[in-house]
Every structure is written in C-alpha cells, then in structure tokens.
Short mmCIF file of N, CA and C in Angstrom, two decimals:
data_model
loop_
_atom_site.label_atom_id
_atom_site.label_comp_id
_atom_site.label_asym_id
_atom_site.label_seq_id
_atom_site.Cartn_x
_atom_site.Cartn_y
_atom_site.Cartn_z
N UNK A 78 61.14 274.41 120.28
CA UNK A 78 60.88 275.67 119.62
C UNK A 78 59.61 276.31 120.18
N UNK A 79 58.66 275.46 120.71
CA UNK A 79 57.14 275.90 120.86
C UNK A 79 57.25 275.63 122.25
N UNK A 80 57.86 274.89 123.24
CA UNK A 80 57.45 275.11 124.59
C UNK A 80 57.48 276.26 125.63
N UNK A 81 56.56 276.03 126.35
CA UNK A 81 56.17 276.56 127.38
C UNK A 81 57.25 277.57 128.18
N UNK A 82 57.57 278.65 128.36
CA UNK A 82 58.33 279.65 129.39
C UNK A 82 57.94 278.86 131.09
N UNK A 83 58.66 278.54 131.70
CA UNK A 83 58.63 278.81 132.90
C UNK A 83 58.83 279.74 134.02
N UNK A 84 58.29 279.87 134.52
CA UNK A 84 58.08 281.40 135.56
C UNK A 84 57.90 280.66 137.23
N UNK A 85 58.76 281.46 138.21
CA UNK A 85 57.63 281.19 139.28
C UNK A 85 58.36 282.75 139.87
N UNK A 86 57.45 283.07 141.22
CA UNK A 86 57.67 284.01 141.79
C UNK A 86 57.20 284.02 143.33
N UNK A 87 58.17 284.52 144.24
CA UNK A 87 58.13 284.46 145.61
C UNK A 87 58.86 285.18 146.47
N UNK A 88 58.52 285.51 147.74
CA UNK A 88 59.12 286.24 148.66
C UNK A 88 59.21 285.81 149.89
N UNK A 89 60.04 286.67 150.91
CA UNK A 89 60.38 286.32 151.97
C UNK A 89 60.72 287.01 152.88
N UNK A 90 60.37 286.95 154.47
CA UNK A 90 59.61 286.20 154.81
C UNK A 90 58.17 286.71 154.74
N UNK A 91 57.19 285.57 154.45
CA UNK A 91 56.13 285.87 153.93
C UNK A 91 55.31 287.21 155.25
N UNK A 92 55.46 287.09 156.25
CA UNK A 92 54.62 288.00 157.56
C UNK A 92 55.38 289.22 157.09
N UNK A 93 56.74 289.40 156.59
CA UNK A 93 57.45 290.66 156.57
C UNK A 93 58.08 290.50 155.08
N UNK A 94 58.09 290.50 153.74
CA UNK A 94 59.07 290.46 152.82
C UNK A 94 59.91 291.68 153.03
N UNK A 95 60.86 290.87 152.64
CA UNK A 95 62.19 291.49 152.63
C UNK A 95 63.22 290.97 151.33
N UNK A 96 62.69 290.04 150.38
CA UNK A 96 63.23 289.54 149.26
C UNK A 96 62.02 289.32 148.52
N UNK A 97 62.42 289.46 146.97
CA UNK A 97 61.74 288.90 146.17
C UNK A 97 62.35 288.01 145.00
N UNK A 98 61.46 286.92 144.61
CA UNK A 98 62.76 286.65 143.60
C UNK A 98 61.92 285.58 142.89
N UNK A 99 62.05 286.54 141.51
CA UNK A 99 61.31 285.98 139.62
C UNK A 99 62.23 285.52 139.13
N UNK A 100 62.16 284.13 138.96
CA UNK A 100 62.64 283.09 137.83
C UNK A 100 61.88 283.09 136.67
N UNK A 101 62.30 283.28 135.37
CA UNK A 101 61.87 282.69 133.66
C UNK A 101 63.21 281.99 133.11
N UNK A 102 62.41 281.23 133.18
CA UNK A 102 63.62 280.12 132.25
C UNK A 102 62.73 279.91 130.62
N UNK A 103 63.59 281.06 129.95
CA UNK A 103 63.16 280.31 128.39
C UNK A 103 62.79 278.89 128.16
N UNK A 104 61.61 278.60 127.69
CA UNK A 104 61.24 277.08 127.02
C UNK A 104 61.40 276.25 127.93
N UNK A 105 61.46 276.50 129.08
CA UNK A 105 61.57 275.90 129.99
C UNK A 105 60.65 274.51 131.13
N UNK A 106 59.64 274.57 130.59
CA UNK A 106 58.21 273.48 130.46
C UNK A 106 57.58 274.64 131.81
N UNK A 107 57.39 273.52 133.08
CA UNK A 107 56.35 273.86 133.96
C UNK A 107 57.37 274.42 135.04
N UNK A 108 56.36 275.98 135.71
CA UNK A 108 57.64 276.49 136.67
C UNK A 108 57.61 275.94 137.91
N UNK A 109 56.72 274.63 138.10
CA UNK A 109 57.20 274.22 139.37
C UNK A 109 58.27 273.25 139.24
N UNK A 110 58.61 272.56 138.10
CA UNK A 110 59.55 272.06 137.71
C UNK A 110 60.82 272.27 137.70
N UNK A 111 60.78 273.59 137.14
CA UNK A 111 62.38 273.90 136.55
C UNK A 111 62.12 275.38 137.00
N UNK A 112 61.67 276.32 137.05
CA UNK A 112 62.03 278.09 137.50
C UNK A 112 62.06 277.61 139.45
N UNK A 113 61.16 277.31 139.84
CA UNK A 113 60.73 276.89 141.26
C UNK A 113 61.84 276.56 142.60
N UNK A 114 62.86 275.70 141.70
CA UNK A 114 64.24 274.86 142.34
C UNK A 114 65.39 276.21 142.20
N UNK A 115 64.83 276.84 140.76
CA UNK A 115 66.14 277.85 141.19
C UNK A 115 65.65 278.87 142.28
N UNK A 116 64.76 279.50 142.34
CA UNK A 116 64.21 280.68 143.45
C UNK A 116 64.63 279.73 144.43
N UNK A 117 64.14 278.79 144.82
CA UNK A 117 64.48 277.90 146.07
C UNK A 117 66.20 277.72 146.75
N UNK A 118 66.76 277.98 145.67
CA UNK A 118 68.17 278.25 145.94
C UNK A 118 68.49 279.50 145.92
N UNK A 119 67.98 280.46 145.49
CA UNK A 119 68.39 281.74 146.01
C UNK A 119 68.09 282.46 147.27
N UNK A 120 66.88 282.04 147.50
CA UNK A 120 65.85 282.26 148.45
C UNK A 120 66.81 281.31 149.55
N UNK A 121 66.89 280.21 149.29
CA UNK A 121 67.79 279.52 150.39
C UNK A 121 69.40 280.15 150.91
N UNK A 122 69.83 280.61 149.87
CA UNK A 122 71.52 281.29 150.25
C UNK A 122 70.64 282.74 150.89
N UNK A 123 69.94 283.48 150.60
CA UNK A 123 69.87 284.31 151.67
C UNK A 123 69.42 284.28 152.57
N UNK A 124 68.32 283.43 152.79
CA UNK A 124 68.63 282.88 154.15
C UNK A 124 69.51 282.61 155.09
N UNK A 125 70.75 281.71 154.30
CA UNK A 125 71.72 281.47 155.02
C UNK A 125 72.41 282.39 155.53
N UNK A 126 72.76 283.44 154.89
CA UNK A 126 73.84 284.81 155.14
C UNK A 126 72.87 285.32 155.97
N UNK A 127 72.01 285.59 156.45
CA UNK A 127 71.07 286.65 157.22
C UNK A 127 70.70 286.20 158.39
N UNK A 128 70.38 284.44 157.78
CA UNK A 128 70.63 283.64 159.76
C UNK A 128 71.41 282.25 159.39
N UNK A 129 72.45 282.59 159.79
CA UNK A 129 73.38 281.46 159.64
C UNK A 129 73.16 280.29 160.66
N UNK A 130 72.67 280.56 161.51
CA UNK A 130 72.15 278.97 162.66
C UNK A 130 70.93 278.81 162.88
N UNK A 131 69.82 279.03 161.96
CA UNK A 131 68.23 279.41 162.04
C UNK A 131 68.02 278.37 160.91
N UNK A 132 67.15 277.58 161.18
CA UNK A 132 66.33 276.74 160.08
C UNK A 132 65.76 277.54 159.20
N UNK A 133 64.93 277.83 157.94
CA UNK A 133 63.87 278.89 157.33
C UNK A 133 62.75 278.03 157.91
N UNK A 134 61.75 279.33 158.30
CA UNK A 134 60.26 278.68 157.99
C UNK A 134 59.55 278.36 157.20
N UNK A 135 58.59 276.79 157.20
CA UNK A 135 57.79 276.48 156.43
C UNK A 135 57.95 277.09 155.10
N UNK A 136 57.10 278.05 155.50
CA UNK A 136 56.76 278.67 154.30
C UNK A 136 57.63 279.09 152.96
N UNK A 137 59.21 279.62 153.58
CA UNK A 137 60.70 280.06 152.82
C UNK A 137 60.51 278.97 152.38
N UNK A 138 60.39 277.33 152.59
CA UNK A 138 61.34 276.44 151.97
C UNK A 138 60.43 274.99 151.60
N UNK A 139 59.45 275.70 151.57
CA UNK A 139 58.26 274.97 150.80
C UNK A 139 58.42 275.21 148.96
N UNK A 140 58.56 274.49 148.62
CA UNK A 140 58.53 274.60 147.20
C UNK A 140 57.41 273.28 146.27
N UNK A 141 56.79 273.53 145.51
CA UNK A 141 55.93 272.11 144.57
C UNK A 141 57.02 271.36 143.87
N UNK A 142 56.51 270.01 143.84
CA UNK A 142 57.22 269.24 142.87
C UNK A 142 56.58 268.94 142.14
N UNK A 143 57.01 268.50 141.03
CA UNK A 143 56.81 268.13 139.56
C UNK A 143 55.73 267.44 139.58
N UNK A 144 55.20 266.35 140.69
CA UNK A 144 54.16 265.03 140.62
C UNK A 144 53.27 266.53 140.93
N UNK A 145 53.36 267.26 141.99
CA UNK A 145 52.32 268.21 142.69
C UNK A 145 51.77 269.21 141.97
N UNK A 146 52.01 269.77 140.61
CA UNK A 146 51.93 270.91 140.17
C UNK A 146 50.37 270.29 139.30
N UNK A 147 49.37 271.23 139.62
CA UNK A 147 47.94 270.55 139.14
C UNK A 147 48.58 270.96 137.32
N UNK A 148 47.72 270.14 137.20
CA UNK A 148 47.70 269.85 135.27
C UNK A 148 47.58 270.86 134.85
N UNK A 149 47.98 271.13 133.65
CA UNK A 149 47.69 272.57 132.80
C UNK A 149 48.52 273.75 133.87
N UNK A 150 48.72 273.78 134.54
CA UNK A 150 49.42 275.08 135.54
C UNK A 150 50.40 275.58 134.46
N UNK A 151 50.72 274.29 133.61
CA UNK A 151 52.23 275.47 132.92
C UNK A 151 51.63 276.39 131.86
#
C-alpha cells in the first residue's frame, strides 16, 4: 500500500537521441530493479528494427542491477 513508485528514464543514442523512454511502475520498489529492465527492452527492440545486424553501444545497453543501485536511490 505504502511502497515506493519506480521510475527510470533514458535515451538513445546518447551522442544523438532519437528515443526516449519513461518507465513508472506503480509500487513498484527501486527503478533500477523493476522500471530499468523494462526501458531496457524497449530501448532494445528498437534497436533491433533500426539496425538489425549492429550490436547497441555501451551505453544503449548498459542498465544497473539490483546489487548496484546505491542505497536509498529508490
């Protein structure tokens, strides 16, 4: 009832955006946890459609994990 909203927010590619894309997940705890993985999959399918035989760079497909997210961040 009382937890935390999760949020994260990011774009792409970072030298040129050309996408943006805000995750909130109601009550959702910490957004590197749980909002973070979904942008990471959206952010990842357009990638794919735009370069279908291109790795993303670094930066597109860098995301924090759960151990990584400093304390209190949520």
């Amino acid at each position: 009832k009382y937890r935390d909203h999760a949020w994260f927010a990011s774009l792409a590619p970072v030298d040129a955006p050309e996408i943006v894309v805000v995750v909130l997940v109601e009550h959702g705890g910490g957004g590197g946890a749980n909002a973070a993985p979904v942008a990471q999959k959206v952010l990842q399918r357009w990638w794919d459609k735009k370069h279908p035989k291109e790795t993303p760079p670094l930066e597109a497909a860098f995301v924090v994990s759960p151990e990584e997210e400093p304390h209190g961040a949520h």
